[in-house]
Coordinates of C-alpha atoms in Angstrom, one line a residue:
R897 CA -24.3 -57.0 -9.2
S898 CA -26.6 -57.6 -6.3
T899 CA -29.5 -58.5 -8.6
P900 CA -30.6 -62.1 -8.2
R901 CA -31.5 -64.5 -11.1
G902 CA -35.1 -64.3 -12.1
A903 CA -35.7 -60.8 -10.8
A904 CA -38.1 -58.7 -12.8
S905 CA -38.7 -55.6 -10.7
F906 CA -37.4 -53.7 -7.6
D907 CA -38.3 -51.0 -5.2
V908 CA -36.2 -48.6 -3.1
H909 CA -36.7 -47.3 0.5
A910 CA -34.3 -45.1 2.5
T911 CA -33.9 -43.5 5.9
P912 CA -35.4 -40.0 6.2
A913 CA -32.2 -38.0 5.5
V914 CA -31.8 -39.7 2.1
T915 CA -33.5 -38.4 -1.0
V916 CA -34.0 -41.0 -3.8
H917 CA -34.2 -39.8 -7.4
M918 CA -35.4 -42.1 -10.1
I919 CA -34.1 -41.2 -13.6
H920 CA -35.9 -42.9 -16.4
S921 CA -37.4 -42.5 -19.9
P922 CA -41.0 -41.1 -20.1
A923 CA -42.2 -44.5 -21.3
T924 CA -41.0 -46.3 -18.1
K925 CA -43.5 -46.2 -15.3
P926 CA -43.6 -47.8 -11.9
T927 CA -46.3 -50.3 -11.1
V928 CA -49.3 -49.7 -8.8
D929 CA -47.3 -51.0 -5.8
S930 CA -44.3 -48.6 -6.6
R931 CA -42.1 -51.3 -8.1
W932 CA -39.9 -50.4 -11.0
P933 CA -39.1 -52.8 -13.9
L934 CA -35.4 -53.9 -14.1
D935 CA -34.7 -51.8 -17.2
P936 CA -31.2 -50.7 -18.3
D937 CA -32.3 -47.1 -18.8
I938 CA -33.3 -46.7 -15.1
E939 CA -30.8 -45.0 -12.8
V940 CA -31.3 -44.6 -9.0
V941 CA -29.5 -41.6 -7.6
V942 CA -29.4 -40.9 -3.8
T943 CA -28.4 -37.6 -2.2
I944 CA -28.0 -36.5 1.5
D945 CA -28.1 -32.9 2.7
V946 CA -27.5 -33.7 6.4
T947 CA -24.0 -34.4 7.8
S948 CA -23.8 -37.8 9.4
R949 CA -23.4 -38.1 13.2
T950 CA -22.1 -41.7 13.1
V951 CA -20.6 -43.9 10.4
D952 CA -23.3 -45.7 8.2
D953 CA -26.2 -43.9 9.9
N954 CA -28.0 -43.7 6.6
Q955 CA -29.2 -46.7 4.7
V956 CA -30.9 -47.5 1.3
K957 CA -32.8 -50.8 1.0
I958 CA -33.3 -52.3 -2.5
S959 CA -35.8 -55.2 -2.7
Y960 CA -35.9 -57.5 -5.8
Y961 CA -39.1 -59.3 -6.9
D962 CA -39.8 -62.1 -9.5
R963 CA -42.5 -61.9 -12.1
E964 CA -45.1 -63.2 -9.6
G965 CA -44.3 -60.4 -7.1
R966 CA -42.4 -62.6 -4.6
E967 CA -39.4 -61.0 -2.9
L968 CA -36.2 -62.7 -4.0
A969 CA -33.5 -60.8 -2.2
V970 CA -32.7 -57.5 -0.4
A971 CA -29.6 -55.4 -0.9
W972 CA -28.5 -52.7 1.6
L973 CA -26.4 -49.6 0.8
Y974 CA -24.8 -47.9 3.9
L975 CA -24.1 -44.2 3.5
T976 CA -22.0 -41.7 5.6
C977 CA -22.4 -38.0 4.7
V978 CA -19.4 -35.7 5.3
E979 CA -19.0 -32.0 4.3
V980 CA -15.9 -30.7 2.7
S981 CA -16.2 -27.1 1.4
L982 CA -13.6 -24.4 0.5
D983 CA -15.2 -21.0 0.7
V984 CA -14.2 -17.4 -0.1
D985 CA -15.8 -14.1 -0.7
W986 CA -16.9 -15.1 -4.2
S987 CA -19.8 -12.6 -4.2
R988 CA -17.5 -9.7 -3.4
S989 CA -19.7 -8.6 -0.5
G990 CA -16.9 -8.4 2.0
R991 CA -17.9 -11.6 3.7
V992 CA -17.1 -15.3 3.1
R993 CA -20.2 -17.1 1.9
S994 CA -20.9 -20.8 1.5
K995 CA -22.8 -22.7 -1.1
G996 CA -21.3 -20.7 -4.0
K997 CA -21.7 -22.2 -7.5
D998 CA -18.8 -22.3 -10.0
K999 CA -16.4 -21.1 -7.3
D1000 CA -13.5 -22.1 -9.7
K1001 CA -14.6 -19.4 -12.2
W1002 CA -13.8 -15.6 -12.1
T1003 CA -15.7 -13.0 -14.1
W1004 CA -15.4 -9.2 -14.3
G1005 CA -18.1 -6.6 -13.7
P1006 CA -20.8 -5.7 -11.1
D1007 CA -22.6 -8.9 -11.9
G1008 CA -19.5 -11.0 -11.9
Q1009 CA -18.2 -13.4 -9.3
G1010 CA -14.9 -14.4 -7.8
A1011 CA -12.8 -13.4 -4.8
V1012 CA -10.2 -10.6 -4.8
L1013 CA -6.8 -10.8 -3.3
L1014 CA -4.5 -7.8 -2.4
V1015 CA -0.7 -7.8 -2.8
N1016 CA 0.4 -7.2 0.8
C1017 CA 2.8 -4.5 -0.2
D1018 CA 2.4 -2.1 2.8
R1019 CA 4.4 -2.3 6.1
D1020 CA 2.2 -2.6 9.1
S1021 CA 5.0 -4.0 11.3
P1022 CA 7.5 -1.3 12.4
G1023 CA 11.1 -2.4 12.3
T1024 CA 10.7 -4.8 9.4
G1025 CA 13.1 -4.2 6.5
G1026 CA 10.6 -4.3 3.6
T1027 CA 7.0 -4.9 2.7
D1028 CA 4.8 -7.3 4.7
S1029 CA 4.7 -9.7 1.8
G1030 CA 8.4 -10.1 2.2
Q1031 CA 7.9 -11.6 5.7
A1032 CA 6.9 -15.2 6.1
D1033 CA 5.1 -14.5 9.3
I1034 CA 2.4 -12.2 10.8
R1035 CA 3.6 -9.8 13.3
T1036 CA 0.6 -7.5 14.0
P1037 CA -3.2 -7.9 13.7
A1038 CA -3.3 -5.0 11.3
D1039 CA -1.5 -7.2 8.8
L1040 CA -4.5 -9.6 8.7
Q1041 CA -6.7 -6.8 7.5
D1042 CA -4.8 -6.7 4.2
M1043 CA -5.4 -10.4 3.6
S1044 CA -8.4 -12.3 2.2
V1045 CA -10.1 -14.9 4.3
M1046 CA -10.6 -18.5 3.1
L1047 CA -12.6 -21.0 5.1
L1048 CA -12.3 -24.8 4.9
R1049 CA -15.4 -26.4 6.3
T1050 CA -15.1 -30.1 7.3
Q1051 CA -17.9 -31.9 9.2
G1052 CA -18.6 -35.6 9.8
P1053 CA -17.8 -38.5 12.1
S1054 CA -14.3 -38.4 13.4
A1055 CA -13.9 -42.1 12.5
I1056 CA -14.2 -41.2 8.8
F1057 CA -11.4 -38.6 9.0
A1058 CA -9.2 -41.1 10.6
E1059 CA -9.3 -43.0 7.3
Y1060 CA -9.3 -40.0 5.0
Q1061 CA -7.2 -36.9 4.8
V1062 CA -8.3 -33.3 3.8
V1063 CA -5.5 -31.6 1.9
L1064 CA -5.3 -27.9 0.9
H1065 CA -3.1 -27.4 -2.2
V1066 CA -2.1 -24.8 -4.8
P1067 CA -0.7 -25.4 -8.3
E1068 CA 3.0 -25.2 -8.5
S1069 CA 2.9 -22.5 -11.2
E1070 CA 1.0 -20.2 -8.9
A1071 CA 2.6 -21.0 -5.6
D1072 CA 5.2 -18.2 -5.8
K1073 CA 2.4 -15.6 -6.2
V1074 CA 0.7 -16.1 -2.9
R1075 CA 1.2 -17.1 0.8
V1076 CA -1.4 -18.7 3.0
F1077 CA -1.5 -18.6 6.8
H1078 CA -3.5 -21.0 9.0
A1079 CA -5.1 -19.6 12.2
V1080 CA -4.0 -22.2 14.8
R1081 CA -6.7 -23.0 17.4
G1082 CA -6.2 -23.8 21.0
D1083 CA -5.4 -22.0 24.3
A1084 CA -1.7 -23.0 24.0
H1085 CA -1.3 -20.9 20.8
P1086 CA -3.8 -18.0 20.8
G1087 CA -3.2 -15.6 17.9
L1088 CA -0.8 -18.0 16.1
Y1089 CA -0.7 -17.9 12.3
K1090 CA 1.3 -20.6 10.7
P1091 CA 2.4 -20.3 7.0
V1092 CA 1.1 -23.4 5.3
L1093 CA 1.2 -22.6 1.5
G1094 CA 3.4 -20.4 -0.6
P1095 CA 6.6 -20.4 -2.7
D1096 CA 8.1 -23.4 -0.9
K1097 CA 4.9 -25.2 0.2
L1098 CA 2.4 -26.7 -2.3
S1099 CA 0.2 -28.6 0.1
F1100 CA -1.0 -28.7 3.6
V1101 CA -2.7 -31.6 5.5
L1102 CA -5.5 -30.5 7.8
E1103 CA -4.8 -32.0 11.2
R1104 CA -8.2 -31.6 12.9
A1105 CA -10.5 -32.5 10.0
G1106 CA -14.2 -33.0 10.8
H1107 CA -14.3 -30.3 13.5
G1108 CA -16.0 -27.4 11.7
D1109 CA -14.3 -24.4 10.1
S1110 CA -10.6 -23.8 9.7
T1111 CA -9.7 -20.2 8.9
F1112 CA -6.9 -19.3 6.5
Y1113 CA -5.6 -15.8 5.5
V1114 CA -4.3 -15.3 2.0
E1115 CA -1.9 -12.6 0.8
G1116 CA -0.7 -11.8 -2.7
L1117 CA 3.0 -11.6 -3.4
A1118 CA 3.0 -10.4 -7.0
F1119 CA 1.0 -8.0 -9.0
P1120 CA -0.6 -9.1 -12.3
D1121 CA 2.1 -8.5 -14.9
R1122 CA 3.5 -9.9 -18.1
G1123 CA 3.4 -13.7 -17.7
F1124 CA 0.9 -13.6 -14.8
S1125 CA -2.8 -13.0 -15.4
G1126 CA -3.5 -12.5 -11.7
L1127 CA -5.6 -15.6 -11.3
V1128 CA -4.7 -18.0 -8.5
S1129 CA -6.6 -21.1 -7.5
F1130 CA -6.7 -23.2 -4.3
S1131 CA -8.2 -26.7 -3.9
A1132 CA -9.3 -28.8 -0.9
S1133 CA -9.2 -32.5 -1.6
L1134 CA -10.6 -35.4 0.4
L1135 CA -8.0 -38.2 0.0
E1136 CA -8.2 -41.8 1.0
V1137 CA -5.2 -42.3 3.4
P1138 CA -2.6 -44.2 1.4
H1139 CA -0.7 -47.3 2.3
K1140 CA 2.9 -46.7 3.1
G1141 CA 4.7 -45.4 0.1
S1142 CA 1.7 -45.0 -2.2
P1143 CA -0.1 -41.7 -3.1
G1144 CA -3.5 -40.9 -1.7
T1145 CA -6.6 -41.5 -3.9
P1146 CA -8.7 -38.3 -4.4
I1147 CA -12.4 -38.8 -3.5
F1148 CA -13.6 -35.3 -3.9
T1149 CA -12.1 -31.8 -4.6
D1150 CA -13.5 -28.3 -4.1
T1151 CA -11.7 -25.4 -5.9
V1152 CA -11.9 -21.6 -5.5
V1153 CA -10.2 -18.9 -7.5
F1154 CA -8.8 -15.5 -6.5
R1155 CA -7.8 -12.6 -8.8
V1156 CA -4.9 -10.5 -7.5
A1157 CA -6.1 -6.8 -7.6
P1158 CA -4.0 -4.8 -10.1
W1159 CA -2.2 -1.6 -9.2
I1160 CA -4.7 1.2 -10.3
M1161 CA -3.2 4.5 -11.3
T1162 CA -5.1 7.7 -10.4
P1163 CA -5.5 10.7 -12.8
N1164 CA -4.6 14.2 -11.7
T1165 CA -8.3 15.2 -12.2
Q1166 CA -9.2 13.4 -8.9
P1167 CA -9.5 15.6 -5.8
P1168 CA -6.0 15.7 -4.2
L1169 CA -5.4 14.2 -0.8
E1170 CA -1.7 14.9 -0.3
V1171 CA 0.9 16.7 -2.4
F1172 CA 4.6 15.8 -2.2
V1173 CA 7.2 18.4 -3.2
C1174 CA 11.0 18.7 -2.9
S1175 CA 12.6 21.6 -1.1
I1176 CA 15.7 23.1 -2.7
K1177 CA 17.3 25.8 -0.5
Q1178 CA 20.9 25.9 -1.8
G1179 CA 22.1 28.3 -4.4
S1180 CA 20.4 30.1 -7.3
D1181 CA 18.2 27.1 -7.9
S1182 CA 16.2 27.6 -4.7
N1183 CA 12.5 26.9 -5.1
A1184 CA 11.4 28.8 -2.0
A1185 CA 9.1 31.1 -4.0
F1186 CA 7.5 28.1 -5.6
L1187 CA 6.9 26.4 -2.2
E1188 CA 5.4 29.6 -0.8
G1189 CA 2.8 29.8 -3.7
L1190 CA 2.1 26.1 -3.4
R1191 CA 1.4 26.3 0.4
A1192 CA -1.1 29.1 -0.3
L1193 CA -2.8 27.1 -3.0
L1194 CA -3.1 24.0 -0.9
R1195 CA -4.5 25.8 2.1
K1196 CA -7.4 26.9 -0.2
A1197 CA -7.7 23.3 -1.5
N1198 CA -7.6 22.0 2.1
C1199 CA -5.0 19.5 1.0
K1200 CA -2.1 18.1 3.0
L1201 CA 1.4 19.2 1.9
T1202 CA 4.5 17.1 2.5
V1203 CA 7.8 18.9 1.8
C1204 CA 10.7 16.6 1.3
S1205 CA 13.9 17.9 2.6
E1206 CA 17.0 18.3 0.5
Q1207 CA 18.7 15.7 2.7
D1208 CA 16.0 13.1 2.0
T1209 CA 15.9 13.9 -1.7
R1210 CA 19.7 14.3 -2.1
S1211 CA 19.0 17.6 -4.0
D1212 CA 16.9 15.8 -6.6
R1213 CA 13.9 18.1 -7.3
W1214 CA 12.2 16.0 -10.0
I1215 CA 9.9 14.0 -7.8
Q1216 CA 7.3 13.5 -10.5
D1217 CA 9.9 11.6 -12.5
E1218 CA 10.5 9.2 -9.5
L1219 CA 7.1 8.5 -8.2
E1220 CA 3.6 7.6 -9.4
F1221 CA 0.7 7.2 -7.0
G1222 CA -2.1 4.6 -7.3
Y1223 CA -4.0 2.2 -5.1
V1224 CA -5.2 -1.4 -4.7
E1225 CA -8.8 -2.3 -3.8
A1226 CA -10.7 -5.3 -2.6
P1227 CA -14.2 -5.5 -1.1
H1228 CA -12.6 -5.7 2.4
K1229 CA -9.8 -3.2 2.1
T1230 CA -8.3 -0.3 0.0
F1231 CA -5.0 1.4 0.4
P1232 CA -2.7 3.7 -1.7
V1233 CA 0.4 2.3 -3.3
V1234 CA 3.4 4.3 -4.5
F1235 CA 5.0 3.1 -7.7
D1236 CA 8.8 3.8 -7.6
S1237 CA 10.3 4.3 -11.1
P1238 CA 13.6 2.7 -12.2
R1239 CA 15.0 6.2 -12.8
N1240 CA 17.0 5.9 -9.5
R1241 CA 18.7 9.3 -9.1
G1242 CA 18.8 11.3 -5.9
L1243 CA 15.2 10.2 -5.0
K1244 CA 16.0 6.6 -5.5
D1245 CA 15.3 5.5 -1.9
F1246 CA 12.8 8.1 -0.9
A1247 CA 9.6 6.2 -1.6
F1248 CA 10.8 3.1 0.2
K1249 CA 12.2 4.9 3.2
K1250 CA 9.7 7.7 3.6
I1251 CA 6.3 6.6 2.1
L1252 CA 6.1 2.9 2.6
G1253 CA 4.3 2.3 5.9
P1254 CA 1.0 1.2 7.5
D1255 CA -1.7 1.1 4.8
F1256 CA 0.6 2.7 2.3
G1257 CA 2.1 0.2 -0.1
Y1258 CA 5.1 0.2 -2.3
V1259 CA 6.0 -1.4 -5.7
T1260 CA 8.8 -0.9 -8.2
R1261 CA 10.0 -2.4 -11.5
E1262 CA 13.3 -2.6 -13.2
P1263 CA 13.7 -2.8 -17.0
P1264 CA 14.7 -6.4 -17.8
G1265 CA 18.1 -6.6 -19.5
K1266 CA 18.5 -3.0 -20.6
S1267 CA 19.8 0.3 -19.3
V1268 CA 17.5 2.9 -17.9
T1269 CA 16.8 5.9 -20.1
S1270 CA 14.9 9.2 -19.6
L1271 CA 11.8 7.5 -21.1
D1272 CA 11.7 5.3 -17.9
S1273 CA 11.1 8.4 -15.8
F1274 CA 7.6 8.8 -14.6
G1275 CA 7.2 12.3 -16.0
N1276 CA 6.7 10.1 -19.1
L1277 CA 3.9 8.1 -17.5
D1278 CA 0.3 9.3 -17.1
V1279 CA -3.3 8.2 -17.0
S1280 CA -6.3 9.8 -18.5
P1281 CA -9.6 10.4 -16.7
P1282 CA -12.4 8.0 -17.4
V1283 CA -12.8 8.0 -21.2
T1284 CA -14.8 6.3 -24.0
V1285 CA -12.8 5.5 -27.2
R1286 CA -14.5 4.1 -30.3
G1287 CA -17.5 3.1 -28.2
K1288 CA -15.5 1.2 -25.6
E1289 CA -15.6 2.5 -22.0
Y1290 CA -12.5 2.8 -19.9
P1291 CA -13.9 3.7 -16.4
L1292 CA -10.4 3.9 -14.9
G1293 CA -8.9 5.8 -17.8
R1294 CA -6.1 4.7 -20.1
I1295 CA -2.4 4.6 -19.1
L1296 CA -0.3 6.6 -21.4
I1297 CA 3.5 6.2 -21.8
G1298 CA 5.8 7.8 -24.3
S1299 CA 8.1 5.8 -26.6
P1300 CA 11.2 6.7 -28.7
L1301 CA 10.8 7.9 -32.3
P1302 CA 9.9 6.8 -34.9
W1303 CA 7.1 4.8 -33.1

């Protein structure tokens, strides 16, 4: 639209921070004096890799010439470069890295990419009623260690961010699976972490855009399960500030994806760390002789023994039917998680009251819309050691669960 009548060629010059790319067919060549013919197949693409210090501090000058080489007109393009980047540990190295490619894709394996998120199902804060994921606040620094870090980088002239907003947002279908805390800066609020995204919050407007990195901590609220693959995405969008009553216009969006780490069950062929056993002292069913033999065995194995009192177990000796142990793992943190069965007899509250604690998580499931049977006891649940079946490797084994006849 800036091309004057009678123009036949043009040239492009730019300030040092701007790189000019000429896209053209092989047959199209510039003249000796670096002028390009006005041809429909020519595209001029400009890029900048240095954040602007002031508004319009980069310029591109386009000069138009007639067939005799006389300059007819000059057009100026004024450019302001800002940085908006949402970054996570996409390389799974334990550190947040910038300049990741395809951050919105997640792939398995040692050569894969994509950040990992833990369900914050332990209890680092003493005195709280349940798991840390059930609390909409952060009460201890240890709680942060179970979360994944997400950085939102914004750089550029403050005048630009007065006209544009940076908004962090999560899809509505995934918002109930995660919670995001914002590390609030400033001497007035040291160590303050504000919940900004989650089940009841789909978006958050960054208040101090353009001033470097903003740190967010992300926790999982739900394990991968039927109806939830475990994938959760977050986006940071640069929006033109709307007029009153109108929605903002997106200029640019950067998206990252997490996968919530699954609960991993451990086979009994692994070296034991701790053995839990019930103590039954009353009557002819006393297991005192069994406990004596078990203590001797575990001393040889150099393994911790936890004896659960009859009061704690309410005389329910079948602890293997009530509990199954596993763990969750991310590059930055690993901790064990006890899985509490829906069997719910005398040991019903034992895992929640006695095992859940700092760096020891808890999860349970109830059968949807049906009564609990003996097949829901965890004596009916096991996992094999690593195994290969029909040429396919299962490095974490295969979970085995019985089912009623005639299946």
